[in-house]
Short mmCIF file of C-alpha atoms in Angstrom, two decimals:
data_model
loop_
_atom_site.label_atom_id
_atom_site.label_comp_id
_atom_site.label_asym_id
_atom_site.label_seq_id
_atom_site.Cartn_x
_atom_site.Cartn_y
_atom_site.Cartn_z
CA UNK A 1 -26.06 -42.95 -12.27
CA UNK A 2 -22.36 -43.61 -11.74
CA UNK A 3 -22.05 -39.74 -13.10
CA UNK A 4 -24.23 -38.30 -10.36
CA UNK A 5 -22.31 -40.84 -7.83
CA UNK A 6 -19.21 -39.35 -8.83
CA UNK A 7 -20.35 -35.69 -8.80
CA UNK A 8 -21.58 -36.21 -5.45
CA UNK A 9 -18.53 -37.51 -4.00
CA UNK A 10 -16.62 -34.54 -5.75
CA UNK A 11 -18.81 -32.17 -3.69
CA UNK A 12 -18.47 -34.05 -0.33
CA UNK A 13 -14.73 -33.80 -0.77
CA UNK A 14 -15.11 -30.16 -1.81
CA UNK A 15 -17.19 -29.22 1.33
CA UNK A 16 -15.40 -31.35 3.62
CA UNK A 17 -12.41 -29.89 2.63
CA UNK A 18 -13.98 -26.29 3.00
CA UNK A 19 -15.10 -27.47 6.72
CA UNK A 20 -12.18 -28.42 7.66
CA UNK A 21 -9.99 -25.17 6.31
CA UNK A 22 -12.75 -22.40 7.37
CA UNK A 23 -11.58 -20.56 10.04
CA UNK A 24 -12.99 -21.01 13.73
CA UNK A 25 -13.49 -18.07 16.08
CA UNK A 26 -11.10 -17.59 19.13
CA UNK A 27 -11.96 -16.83 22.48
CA UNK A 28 -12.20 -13.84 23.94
CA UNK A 29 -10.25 -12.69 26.72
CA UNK A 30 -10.29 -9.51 29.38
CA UNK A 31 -8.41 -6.53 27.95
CA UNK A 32 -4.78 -7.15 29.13
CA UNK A 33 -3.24 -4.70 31.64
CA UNK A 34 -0.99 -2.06 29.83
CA UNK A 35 1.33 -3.39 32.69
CA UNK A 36 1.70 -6.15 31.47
CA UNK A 37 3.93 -5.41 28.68
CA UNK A 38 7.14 -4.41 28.72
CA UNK A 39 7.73 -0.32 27.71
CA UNK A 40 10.38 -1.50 25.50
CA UNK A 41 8.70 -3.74 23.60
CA UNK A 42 5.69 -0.92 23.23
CA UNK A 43 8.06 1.22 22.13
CA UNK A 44 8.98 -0.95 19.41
CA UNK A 45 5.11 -1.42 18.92
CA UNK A 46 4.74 2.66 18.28
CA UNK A 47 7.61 2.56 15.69
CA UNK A 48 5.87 -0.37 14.14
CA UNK A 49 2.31 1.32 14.02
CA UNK A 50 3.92 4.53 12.77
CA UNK A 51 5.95 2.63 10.03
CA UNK A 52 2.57 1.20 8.96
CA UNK A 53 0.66 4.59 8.99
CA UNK A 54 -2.05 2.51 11.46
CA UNK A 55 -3.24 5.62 12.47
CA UNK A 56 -3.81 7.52 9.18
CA UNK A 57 -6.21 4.44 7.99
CA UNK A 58 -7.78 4.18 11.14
CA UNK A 59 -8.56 7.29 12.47
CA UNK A 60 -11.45 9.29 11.00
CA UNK A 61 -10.71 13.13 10.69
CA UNK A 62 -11.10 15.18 13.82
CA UNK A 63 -11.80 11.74 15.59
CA UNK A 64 -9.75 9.41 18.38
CA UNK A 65 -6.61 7.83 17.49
CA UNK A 66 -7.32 4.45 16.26
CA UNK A 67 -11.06 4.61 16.52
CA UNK A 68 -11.88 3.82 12.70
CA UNK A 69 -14.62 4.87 10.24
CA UNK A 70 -12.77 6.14 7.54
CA UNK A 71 -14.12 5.32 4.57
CA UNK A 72 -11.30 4.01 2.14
CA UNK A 73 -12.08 3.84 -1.59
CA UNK A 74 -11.14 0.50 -3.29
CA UNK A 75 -12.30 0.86 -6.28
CA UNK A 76 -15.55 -1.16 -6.10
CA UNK A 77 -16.84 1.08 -3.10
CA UNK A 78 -16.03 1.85 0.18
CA UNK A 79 -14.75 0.03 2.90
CA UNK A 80 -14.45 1.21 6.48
CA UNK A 81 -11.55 1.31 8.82
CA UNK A 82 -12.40 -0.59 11.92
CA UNK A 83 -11.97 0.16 15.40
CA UNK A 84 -8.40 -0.92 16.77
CA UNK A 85 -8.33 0.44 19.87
CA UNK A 86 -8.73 -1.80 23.00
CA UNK A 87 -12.16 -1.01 23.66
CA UNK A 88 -13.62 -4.96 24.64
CA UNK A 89 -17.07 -3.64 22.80
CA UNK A 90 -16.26 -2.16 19.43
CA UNK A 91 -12.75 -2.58 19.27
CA UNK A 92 -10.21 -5.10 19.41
CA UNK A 93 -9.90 -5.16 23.54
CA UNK A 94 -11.29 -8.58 23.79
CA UNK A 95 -8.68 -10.41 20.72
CA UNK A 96 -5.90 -12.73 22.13
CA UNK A 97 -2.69 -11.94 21.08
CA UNK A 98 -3.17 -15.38 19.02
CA UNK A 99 -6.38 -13.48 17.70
CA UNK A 100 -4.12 -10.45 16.65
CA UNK A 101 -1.55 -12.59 14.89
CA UNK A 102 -3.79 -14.90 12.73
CA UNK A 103 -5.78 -10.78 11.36
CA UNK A 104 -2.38 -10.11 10.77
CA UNK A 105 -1.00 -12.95 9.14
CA UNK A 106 -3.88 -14.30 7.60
CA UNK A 107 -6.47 -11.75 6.96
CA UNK A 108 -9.17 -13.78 9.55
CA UNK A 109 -11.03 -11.67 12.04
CA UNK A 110 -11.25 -13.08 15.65
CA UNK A 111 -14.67 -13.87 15.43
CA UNK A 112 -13.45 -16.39 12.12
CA UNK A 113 -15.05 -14.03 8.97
CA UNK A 114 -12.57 -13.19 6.37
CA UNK A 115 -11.01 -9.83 6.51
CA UNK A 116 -11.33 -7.53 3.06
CA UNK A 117 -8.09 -7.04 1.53
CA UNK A 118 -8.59 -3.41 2.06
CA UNK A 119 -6.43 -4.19 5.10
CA UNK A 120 -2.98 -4.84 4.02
CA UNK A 121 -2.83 -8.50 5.56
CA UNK A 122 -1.05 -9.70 2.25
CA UNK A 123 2.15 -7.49 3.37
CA UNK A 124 1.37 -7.64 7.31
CA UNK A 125 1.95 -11.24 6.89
CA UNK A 126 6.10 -10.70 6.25
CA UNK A 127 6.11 -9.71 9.80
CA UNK A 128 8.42 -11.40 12.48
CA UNK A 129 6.95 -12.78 15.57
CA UNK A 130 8.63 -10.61 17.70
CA UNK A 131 7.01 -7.55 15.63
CA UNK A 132 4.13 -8.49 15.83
CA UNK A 133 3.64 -8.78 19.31
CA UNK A 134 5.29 -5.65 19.74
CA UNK A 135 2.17 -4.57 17.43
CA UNK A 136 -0.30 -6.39 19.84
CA UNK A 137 1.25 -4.72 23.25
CA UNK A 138 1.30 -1.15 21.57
CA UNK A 139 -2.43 -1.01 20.63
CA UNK A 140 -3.42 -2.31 23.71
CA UNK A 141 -1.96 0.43 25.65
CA UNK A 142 -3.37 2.82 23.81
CA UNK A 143 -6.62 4.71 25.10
CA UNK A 144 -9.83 2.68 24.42
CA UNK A 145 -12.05 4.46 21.92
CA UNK A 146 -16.01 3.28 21.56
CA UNK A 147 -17.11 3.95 18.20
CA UNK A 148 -19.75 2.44 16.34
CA UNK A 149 -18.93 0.78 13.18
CA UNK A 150 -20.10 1.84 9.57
CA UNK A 151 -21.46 -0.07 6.74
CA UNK A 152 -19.22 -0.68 3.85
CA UNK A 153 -20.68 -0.37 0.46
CA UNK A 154 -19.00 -3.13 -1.34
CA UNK A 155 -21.76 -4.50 -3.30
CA UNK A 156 -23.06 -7.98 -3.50
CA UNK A 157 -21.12 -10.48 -4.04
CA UNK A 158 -17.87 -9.01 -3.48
CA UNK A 159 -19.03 -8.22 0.04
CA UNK A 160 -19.94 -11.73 0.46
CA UNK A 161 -16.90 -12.35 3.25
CA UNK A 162 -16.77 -16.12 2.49
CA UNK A 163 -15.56 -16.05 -1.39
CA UNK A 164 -11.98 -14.23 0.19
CA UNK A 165 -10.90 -17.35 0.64
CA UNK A 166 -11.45 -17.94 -3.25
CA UNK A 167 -9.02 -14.28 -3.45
CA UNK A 168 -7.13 -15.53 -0.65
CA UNK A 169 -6.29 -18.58 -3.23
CA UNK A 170 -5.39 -16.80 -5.88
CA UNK A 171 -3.68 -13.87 -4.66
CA UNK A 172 -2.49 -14.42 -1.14
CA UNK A 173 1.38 -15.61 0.17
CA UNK A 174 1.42 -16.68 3.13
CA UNK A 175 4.57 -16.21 5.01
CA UNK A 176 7.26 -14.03 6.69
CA UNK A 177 10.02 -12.31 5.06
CA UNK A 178 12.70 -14.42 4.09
CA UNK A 179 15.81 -12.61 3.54
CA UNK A 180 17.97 -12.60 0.16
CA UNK A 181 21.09 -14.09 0.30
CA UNK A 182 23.04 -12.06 -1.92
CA UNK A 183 21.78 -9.19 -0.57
CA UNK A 184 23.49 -6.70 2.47
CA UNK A 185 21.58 -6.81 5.65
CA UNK A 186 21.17 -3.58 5.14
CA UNK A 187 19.29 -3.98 1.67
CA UNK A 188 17.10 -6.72 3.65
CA UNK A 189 16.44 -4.86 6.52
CA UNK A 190 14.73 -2.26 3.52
CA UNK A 191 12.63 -4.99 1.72
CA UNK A 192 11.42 -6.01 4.97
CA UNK A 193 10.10 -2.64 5.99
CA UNK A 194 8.87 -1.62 2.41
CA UNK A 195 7.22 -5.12 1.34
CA UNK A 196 5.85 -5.72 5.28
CA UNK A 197 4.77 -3.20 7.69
CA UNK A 198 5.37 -0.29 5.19
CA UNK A 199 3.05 -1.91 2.40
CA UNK A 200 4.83 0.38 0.05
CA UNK A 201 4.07 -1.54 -2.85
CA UNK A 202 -0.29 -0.86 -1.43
CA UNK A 203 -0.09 2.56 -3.16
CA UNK A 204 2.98 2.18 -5.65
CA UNK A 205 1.87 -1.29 -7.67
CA UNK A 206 -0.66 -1.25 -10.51
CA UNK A 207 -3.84 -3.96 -9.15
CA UNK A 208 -5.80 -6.51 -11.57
CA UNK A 209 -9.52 -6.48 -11.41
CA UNK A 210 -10.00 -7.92 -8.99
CA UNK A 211 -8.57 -5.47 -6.54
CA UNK A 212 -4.92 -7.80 -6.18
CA UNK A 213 -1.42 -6.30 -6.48
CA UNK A 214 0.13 -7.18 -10.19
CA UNK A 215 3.29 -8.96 -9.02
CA UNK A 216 4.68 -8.96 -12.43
CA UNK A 217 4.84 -5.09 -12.16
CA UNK A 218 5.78 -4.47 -8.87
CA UNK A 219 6.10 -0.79 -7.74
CA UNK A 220 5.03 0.11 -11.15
CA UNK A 221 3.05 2.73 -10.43
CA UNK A 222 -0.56 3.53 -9.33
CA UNK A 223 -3.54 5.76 -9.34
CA UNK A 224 -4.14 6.42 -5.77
CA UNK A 225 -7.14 9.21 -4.33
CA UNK A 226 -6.83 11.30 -7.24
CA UNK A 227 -2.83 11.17 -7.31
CA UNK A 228 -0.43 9.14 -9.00
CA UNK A 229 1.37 6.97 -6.52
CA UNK A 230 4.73 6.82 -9.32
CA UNK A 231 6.69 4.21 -10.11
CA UNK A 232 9.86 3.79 -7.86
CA UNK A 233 11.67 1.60 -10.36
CA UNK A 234 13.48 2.81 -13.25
CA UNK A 235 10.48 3.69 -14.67
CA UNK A 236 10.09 6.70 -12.61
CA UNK A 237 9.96 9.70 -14.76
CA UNK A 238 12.18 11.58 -12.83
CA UNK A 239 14.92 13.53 -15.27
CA UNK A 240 17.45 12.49 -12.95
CA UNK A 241 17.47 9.27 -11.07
CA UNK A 242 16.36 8.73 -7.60
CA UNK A 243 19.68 8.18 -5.41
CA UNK A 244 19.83 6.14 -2.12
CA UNK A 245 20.93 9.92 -1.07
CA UNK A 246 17.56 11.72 -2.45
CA UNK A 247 15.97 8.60 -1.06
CA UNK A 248 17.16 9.44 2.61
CA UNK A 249 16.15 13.21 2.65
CA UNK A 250 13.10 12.28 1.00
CA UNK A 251 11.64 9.95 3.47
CA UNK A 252 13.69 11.65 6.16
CA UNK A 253 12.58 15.21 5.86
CA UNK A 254 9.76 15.33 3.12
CA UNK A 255 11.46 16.78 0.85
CA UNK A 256 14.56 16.23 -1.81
CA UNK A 257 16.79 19.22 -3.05
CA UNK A 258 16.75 17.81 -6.85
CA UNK A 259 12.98 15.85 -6.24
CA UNK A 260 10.78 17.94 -4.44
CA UNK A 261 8.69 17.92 -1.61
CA UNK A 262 6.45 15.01 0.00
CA UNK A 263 2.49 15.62 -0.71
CA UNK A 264 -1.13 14.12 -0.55
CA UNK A 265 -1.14 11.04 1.47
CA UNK A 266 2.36 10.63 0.87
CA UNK A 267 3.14 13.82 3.27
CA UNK A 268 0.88 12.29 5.99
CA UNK A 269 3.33 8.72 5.26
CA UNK A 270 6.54 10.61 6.13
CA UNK A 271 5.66 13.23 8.34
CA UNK A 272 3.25 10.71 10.89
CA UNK A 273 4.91 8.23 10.17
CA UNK A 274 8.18 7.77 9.11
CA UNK A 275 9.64 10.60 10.99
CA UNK A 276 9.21 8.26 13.97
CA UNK A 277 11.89 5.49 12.33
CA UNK A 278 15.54 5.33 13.53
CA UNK A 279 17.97 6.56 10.88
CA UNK A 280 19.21 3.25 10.19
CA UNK A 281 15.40 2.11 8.91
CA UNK A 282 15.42 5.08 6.75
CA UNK A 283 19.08 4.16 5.34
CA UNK A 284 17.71 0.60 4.70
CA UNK A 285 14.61 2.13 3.16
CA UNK A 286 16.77 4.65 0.88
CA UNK A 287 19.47 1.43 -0.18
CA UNK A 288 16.47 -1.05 -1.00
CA UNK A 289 14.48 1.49 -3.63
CA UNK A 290 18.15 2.70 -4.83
CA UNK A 291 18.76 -0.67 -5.93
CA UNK A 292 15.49 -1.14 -7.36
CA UNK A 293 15.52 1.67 -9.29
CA UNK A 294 18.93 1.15 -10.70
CA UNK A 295 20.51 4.33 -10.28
CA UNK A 296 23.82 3.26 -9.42
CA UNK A 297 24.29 2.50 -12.82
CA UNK A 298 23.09 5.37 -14.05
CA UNK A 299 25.34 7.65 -11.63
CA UNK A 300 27.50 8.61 -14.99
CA UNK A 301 24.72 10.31 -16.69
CA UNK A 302 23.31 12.07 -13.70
CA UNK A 303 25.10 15.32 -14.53
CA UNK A 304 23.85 15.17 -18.32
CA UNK A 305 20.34 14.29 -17.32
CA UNK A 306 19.99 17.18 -14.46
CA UNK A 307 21.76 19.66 -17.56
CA UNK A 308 19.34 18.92 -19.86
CA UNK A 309 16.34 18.95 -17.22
CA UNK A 310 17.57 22.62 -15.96
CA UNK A 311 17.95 24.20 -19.70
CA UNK A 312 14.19 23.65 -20.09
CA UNK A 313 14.49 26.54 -17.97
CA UNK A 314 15.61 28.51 -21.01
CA UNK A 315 12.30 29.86 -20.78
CA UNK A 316 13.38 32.42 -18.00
CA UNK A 317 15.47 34.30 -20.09
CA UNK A 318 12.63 34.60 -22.64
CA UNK A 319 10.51 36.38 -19.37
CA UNK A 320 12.90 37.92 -19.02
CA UNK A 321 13.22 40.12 -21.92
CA UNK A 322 9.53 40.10 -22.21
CA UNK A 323 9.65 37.09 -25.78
CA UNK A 324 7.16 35.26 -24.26
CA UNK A 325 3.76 34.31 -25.56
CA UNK A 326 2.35 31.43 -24.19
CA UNK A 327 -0.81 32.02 -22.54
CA UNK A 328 -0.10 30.03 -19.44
CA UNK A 329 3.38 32.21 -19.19
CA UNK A 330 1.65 35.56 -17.40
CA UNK A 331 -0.64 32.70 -14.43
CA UNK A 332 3.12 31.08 -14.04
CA UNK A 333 4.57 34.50 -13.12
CA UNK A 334 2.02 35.66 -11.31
CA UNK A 335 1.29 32.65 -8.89
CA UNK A 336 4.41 30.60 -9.55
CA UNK A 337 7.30 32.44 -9.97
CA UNK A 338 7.78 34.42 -6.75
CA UNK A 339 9.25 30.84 -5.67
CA UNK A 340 10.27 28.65 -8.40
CA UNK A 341 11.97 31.62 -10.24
CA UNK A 342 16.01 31.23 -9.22
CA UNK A 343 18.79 32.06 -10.82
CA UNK A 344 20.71 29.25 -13.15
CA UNK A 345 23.71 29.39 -11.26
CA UNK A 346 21.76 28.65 -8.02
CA UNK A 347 21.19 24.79 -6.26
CA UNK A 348 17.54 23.44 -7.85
CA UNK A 349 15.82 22.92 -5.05
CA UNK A 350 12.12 22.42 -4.01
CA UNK A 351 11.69 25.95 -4.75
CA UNK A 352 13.95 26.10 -7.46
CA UNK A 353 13.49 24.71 -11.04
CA UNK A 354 10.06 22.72 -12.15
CA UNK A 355 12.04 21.14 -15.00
CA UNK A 356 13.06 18.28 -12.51
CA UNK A 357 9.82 18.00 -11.31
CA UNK A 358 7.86 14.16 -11.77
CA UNK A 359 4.71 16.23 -11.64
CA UNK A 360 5.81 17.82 -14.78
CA UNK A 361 7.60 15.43 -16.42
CA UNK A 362 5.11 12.06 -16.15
CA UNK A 363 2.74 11.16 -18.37
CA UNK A 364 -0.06 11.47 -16.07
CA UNK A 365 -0.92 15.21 -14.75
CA UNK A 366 -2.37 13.86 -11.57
CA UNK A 367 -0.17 15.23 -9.48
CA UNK A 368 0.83 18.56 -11.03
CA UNK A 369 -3.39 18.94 -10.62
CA UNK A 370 -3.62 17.92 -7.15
CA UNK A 371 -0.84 19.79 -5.78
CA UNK A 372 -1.87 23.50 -7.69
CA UNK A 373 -5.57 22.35 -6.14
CA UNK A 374 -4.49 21.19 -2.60
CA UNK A 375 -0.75 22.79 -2.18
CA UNK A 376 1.82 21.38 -0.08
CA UNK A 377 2.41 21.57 3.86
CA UNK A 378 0.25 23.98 6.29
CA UNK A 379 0.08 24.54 9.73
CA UNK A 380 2.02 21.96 11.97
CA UNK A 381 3.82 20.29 8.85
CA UNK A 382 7.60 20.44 8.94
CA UNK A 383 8.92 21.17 5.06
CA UNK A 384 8.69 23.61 2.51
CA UNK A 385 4.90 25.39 2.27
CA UNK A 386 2.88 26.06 -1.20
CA UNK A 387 -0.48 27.53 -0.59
CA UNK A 388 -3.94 26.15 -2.67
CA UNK A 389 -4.70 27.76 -5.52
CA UNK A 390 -8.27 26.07 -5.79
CA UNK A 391 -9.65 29.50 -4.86
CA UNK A 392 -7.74 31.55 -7.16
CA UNK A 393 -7.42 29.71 -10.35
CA UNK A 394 -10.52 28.23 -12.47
CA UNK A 395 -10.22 24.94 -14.21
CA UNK A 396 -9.41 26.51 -17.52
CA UNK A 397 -6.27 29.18 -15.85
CA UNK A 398 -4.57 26.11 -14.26
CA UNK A 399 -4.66 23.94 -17.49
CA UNK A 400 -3.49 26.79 -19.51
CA UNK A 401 -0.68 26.91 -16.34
CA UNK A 402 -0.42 22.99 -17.08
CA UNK A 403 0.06 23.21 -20.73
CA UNK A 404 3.23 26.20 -20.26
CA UNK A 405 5.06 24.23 -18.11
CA UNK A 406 4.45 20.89 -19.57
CA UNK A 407 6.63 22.68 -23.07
CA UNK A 408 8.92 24.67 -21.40
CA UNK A 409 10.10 22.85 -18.41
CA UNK A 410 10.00 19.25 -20.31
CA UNK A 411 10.61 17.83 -23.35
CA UNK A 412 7.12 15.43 -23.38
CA UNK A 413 4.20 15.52 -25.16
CA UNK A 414 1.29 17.70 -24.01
CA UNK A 415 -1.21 16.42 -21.59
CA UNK A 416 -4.69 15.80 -23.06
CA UNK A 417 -7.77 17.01 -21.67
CA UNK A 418 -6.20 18.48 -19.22
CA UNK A 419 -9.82 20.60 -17.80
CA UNK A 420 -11.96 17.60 -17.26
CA UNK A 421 -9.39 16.01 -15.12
CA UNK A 422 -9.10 19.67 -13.01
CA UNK A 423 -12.39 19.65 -13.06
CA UNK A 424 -12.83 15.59 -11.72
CA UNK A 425 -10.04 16.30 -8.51
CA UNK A 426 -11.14 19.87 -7.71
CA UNK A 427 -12.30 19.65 -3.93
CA UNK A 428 -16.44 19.72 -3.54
CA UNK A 429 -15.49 22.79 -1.09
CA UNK A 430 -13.77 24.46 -3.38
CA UNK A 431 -15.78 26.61 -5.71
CA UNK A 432 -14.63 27.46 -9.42
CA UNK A 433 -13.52 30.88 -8.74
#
């Protein structure tokens, strides 16, 4: 008896405590008048939204800007972007500002259900008041947009919106930024960006199975939509290190003269979105993953590293006086080398040497695949252009392509089974020529 007495009191406290912590709903309120906020403070709002890539999550292909419905895959299915515009039906028009702040900061929907971590909430909640209302006033001056919601196919129980607050336990920090001491303002101005709005460390940190970020391997390193999201620590396999310089132009322009150019959802990141960041954010960016990935220490070997990268290269001469015999070696000239043949003596650039390449040189030939499948840039995106060579290649010419310059423009191992992952990340469109 005194058992059960004592079991039942544990479960009183357990639900009371559960009462008393479950989120209520907030009123609603009348769309507020775009006049009513100040332009600067929008403006702020826009950089904010753009910073975030809002728009790329929530806006469906061919559809209105912040309308939702794209379906993002997390691994255990697929969860829907919602509707953010300020449309009082089916978007966000009828959230408080309060409302706003608490999805934001706490991952809790106005109407009180717990928001799937699919929305970034655990970085979101670094932000600075001031931000975040900037957030709030920018999205609702933006154009209302009605659009009917979509069912997510998270399956049961995971979709079950109550047990986040048993992830929410585990995984979740609550709290803004809080900026380290013996760090520059400049360096903390970066962390804030990356580890808040920016939610870098989304795409670029391994996740347990349970869908959380591994904090103990932070920017580490990801799969990500068929891509490799690579590590921006020293991990990176990079020949020669990322500098706060390569950093800059990188997330500047798209592109890097010893790195290459921005692609996949990363293109969409710098061209939407940070493009629309004062220089200053980008410097603070660029000094914060510098110092992460160490490579002001590693500033004396830089020469060395990009020597040894380019010699790979060796392999020219051997085209050139017809010595080689690799069967990937007549596809590289024939689809590759119009651009990324140059001359030793000149600058590697994007369209110079593939030996510096991280799509060559990692251990995962994710990338290398997606960008041979997809290309780089097209109409209406600023950088350096590479067409697809879905059309012209089959599964088998590309990882005979794969297999050349893997040996002659690195010194790693060869990939392994190298057609079934063509094969898994070739577009349904795009038939096996």
């Amino acid at each position: 008896m005194l058992k059960r007495v004592l079991i039942a009191v544990v479960l009183a406290l357990l639900a009371g405590g559960l009462a008393l912590s479950w989120p209520r709903a907030l009123p609603t309120k009348p769309p507020p008048a775009a006049s009513s906020f100040a332009p600067a403070q929008v403006a702020l709002g826009a950089q904010l939204a753009a910073a975030g890539n809002c728009a790329g999550c929530h806006t469906v292909e061919g559809g209105q800007a912040f309308g939702g419905g794209l379906g993002l895959d997390t691994g255990f299915g697929l969860v829907y972007s919602t509707n953010i515009s300020p449309d009082p039906q089916t978007g966000i028009g009828n959230w408080s500002e309060a409302a706003f702040a608490r999805a934001m900061r706490e991952g809790v929907s106005r109407d009180g259900s717990q928001l799937l971590p699919a929305f970034p909430y655990t970085h979101f909640t670094k932000l600075t008041d001031v931000d975040t209302q900037a957030l709030y006033a920018f999205f609702m001056t933006r154009p209302p947009v009605t659009a009917v919601s979509r069912v997510n196919t998270i399956p049961f129980p995971l979709n079950v919106r109550p047990l986040q607050l048993g992830w929410k336990l585990l995984f979740f920090d609550r709290g803004s930024y809080q900026n380290v001491a013996s760090k520059s303002a400049l360096w903390n101005r970066g962390a804030y960006l990356a580890e808040g709005i920016a939610h870098c460390a989304a795409c670029h940190t391994p996740r347990n199975r349970l869908g959380a970020e591994q904090g103990d391997a932070a920017y580490a390193g990801a799969p990500f939509e068929g891509w490799l999201a690579p590590p921006l620590t020293a991990a990176n396999p990079a020949p020669v290190a990322w500098t706060q310089q390569d950093l800059y132009d990188y997330l500047r322009t798209g592109e890097s003269e010893r790195h290459g150019a921005a692609a996949g959802a990363m293109a969409s990141v710098v061209h939407s979105g940070l493009s629309k960041l004062p220089d200053a954010d980008i410097q603070a960016l660029a000094t914060y993953f510098a110092d992460l990935n160490g490579s002001a220490a590693r500033a004396g070997t830089a020469a060395d590293a990009q020597a040894l990268a380019l010699s790979m290269s060796d392999a020219r001469r051997l085209v050139d006086k017809g010595q080689e015999s690799e069967p990937g070696a007549n596809l590289y000239l024939a689809a590759c080398a119009s651009c990324h043949y140059s001359p030793i003596a000149k600058q590697p650039g994007v369209q110079g040497s593939l030996s510096l390449s991280t799509a060559i040189t990692s251990s995962d030939p994710s990338n290398f695949i997606q960008t041979v499948l997809n290309g780089v840039g097209g109409a209406g995106v600023p950088g350096p252009y590479m067409p697809s060579f879905a059309g012209a290649l089959t599964d088998q010419d590309i990882a005979l392509l794969g297999a050349y310059l893997r040996h002659t423009r690195s010194d790693q191992p060869p990939w392994t089974k190298l057609p079934a992952a063509i094969a898994a990340r070739r577009p349904p469109t795009a038939a096996t020529p």
